mmCIF file of C-alpha atoms in Angstrom:
data_model
loop_
_atom_site.group_PDB
_atom_site.id
_atom_site.type_symbol
_atom_site.label_atom_id
_atom_site.label_comp_id
_atom_site.label_asym_id
_atom_site.label_seq_id
_atom_site.Cartn_x
_atom_site.Cartn_y
_atom_site.Cartn_z
ATOM 1 C CA MET K 282 192.699 57.446 91.072
ATOM 2 C CA GLN K 283 196.309 58.288 90.242
ATOM 3 C CA SER K 284 195.690 60.123 87.009
ATOM 4 C CA ARG K 285 197.274 63.449 86.129
ATOM 5 C CA LYS K 286 193.866 65.051 86.617
ATOM 6 C CA ALA K 287 193.614 63.706 90.154
ATOM 7 C CA GLN K 288 197.086 64.959 90.978
ATOM 8 C CA VAL K 289 196.296 68.462 89.764
ATOM 9 C CA ARG K 290 193.009 68.492 91.682
ATOM 10 C CA ALA K 291 194.773 67.429 94.869
ATOM 11 C CA ARG K 292 197.461 70.079 94.396
ATOM 12 C CA ILE K 293 194.793 72.742 93.913
ATOM 13 C CA VAL K 294 193.125 71.802 97.196
ATOM 14 C CA LEU K 295 196.432 71.600 99.068
ATOM 15 C CA ALA K 296 197.585 74.972 97.740
ATOM 16 C CA ALA K 297 194.270 76.528 98.726
ATOM 17 C CA ALA K 298 194.621 75.060 102.225
ATOM 18 C CA ALA K 299 198.083 76.638 102.398
ATOM 19 C CA GLY K 300 196.474 80.035 101.787
ATOM 20 C CA LEU K 301 197.361 80.704 98.153
ATOM 21 C CA ASP K 302 194.855 82.662 96.087
ATOM 22 C CA ASN K 303 193.310 81.332 92.873
ATOM 23 C CA GLY K 304 195.636 83.289 90.606
ATOM 24 C CA ALA K 305 198.786 82.039 92.335
ATOM 25 C CA ILE K 306 197.541 78.441 92.270
ATOM 26 C CA ALA K 307 196.692 78.693 88.563
ATOM 27 C CA ARG K 308 200.137 80.101 87.740
ATOM 28 C CA ASP K 309 201.991 77.525 89.843
ATOM 29 C CA LEU K 310 200.114 74.581 88.319
ATOM 30 C CA ALA K 311 199.800 75.973 84.773
ATOM 31 C CA VAL K 312 196.003 75.734 84.740
ATOM 32 C CA SER K 313 193.282 78.336 84.292
ATOM 33 C CA VAL K 314 191.936 80.394 87.172
ATOM 34 C CA ASN K 315 188.493 79.130 86.189
ATOM 35 C CA MET K 316 189.610 75.526 86.747
ATOM 36 C CA VAL K 317 190.989 76.413 90.173
ATOM 37 C CA ARG K 318 187.716 78.129 91.088
ATOM 38 C CA LYS K 319 185.660 75.162 89.904
ATOM 39 C CA ARG K 320 187.753 72.546 91.720
ATOM 40 C CA ARG K 321 187.918 74.512 94.978
ATOM 41 C CA GLY K 322 184.172 74.998 94.880
ATOM 42 C CA ARG K 323 183.443 71.338 94.210
ATOM 43 C CA PHE K 324 185.778 70.212 96.985
ATOM 44 C CA ALA K 325 184.242 72.698 99.437
ATOM 45 C CA ALA K 326 180.726 71.537 98.570
ATOM 46 C CA LYS K 327 181.251 67.789 98.211
ATOM 47 C CA GLY K 328 184.542 66.853 99.865
ATOM 48 C CA LEU K 329 186.283 63.895 98.224
ATOM 49 C CA GLU K 330 183.250 63.285 95.983
ATOM 50 C CA GLY K 331 184.111 66.645 94.404
ATOM 51 C CA PHE K 332 187.303 65.103 92.998
ATOM 52 C CA LYS K 333 185.337 62.935 90.591
ATOM 53 C CA ASP K 334 184.499 64.120 87.088
ATOM 54 C CA ALA K 335 180.989 65.369 86.528
ATOM 55 C CA ALA K 336 178.687 62.934 84.758
ATOM 56 C CA ALA K 337 178.704 63.146 80.981
ATOM 57 C CA ARG K 338 175.740 64.619 79.153
ATOM 58 C CA ALA K 339 172.942 62.207 78.308
ATOM 59 C CA GLY K 340 173.052 62.772 74.580
ATOM 60 C CA PRO K 341 174.592 64.695 71.730
ATOM 61 C CA ARG K 342 174.394 68.442 71.744
ATOM 62 C CA PRO K 343 171.602 69.813 69.600
ATOM 63 C CA THR K 344 172.615 71.291 66.263
ATOM 64 C CA GLY K 345 170.782 73.249 63.659
ATOM 65 C CA PRO K 346 169.159 76.630 63.327
ATOM 66 C CA TRP K 347 168.457 78.473 66.560
#
């Protein structure tokens, strides 16, 4: 897994381990704070399995009147 996504995810985890806060990590890597939060949380909960993308939805999103 040498994709750009994997590299960013690894850098997020490494920066967090170095003690940087979410805002600093987001600025340094030019990603959103929300992405940093999500990736740190997934890595903390699942370890290396947290690096993988979440499974895609099972079908198309519903459309029409609510």
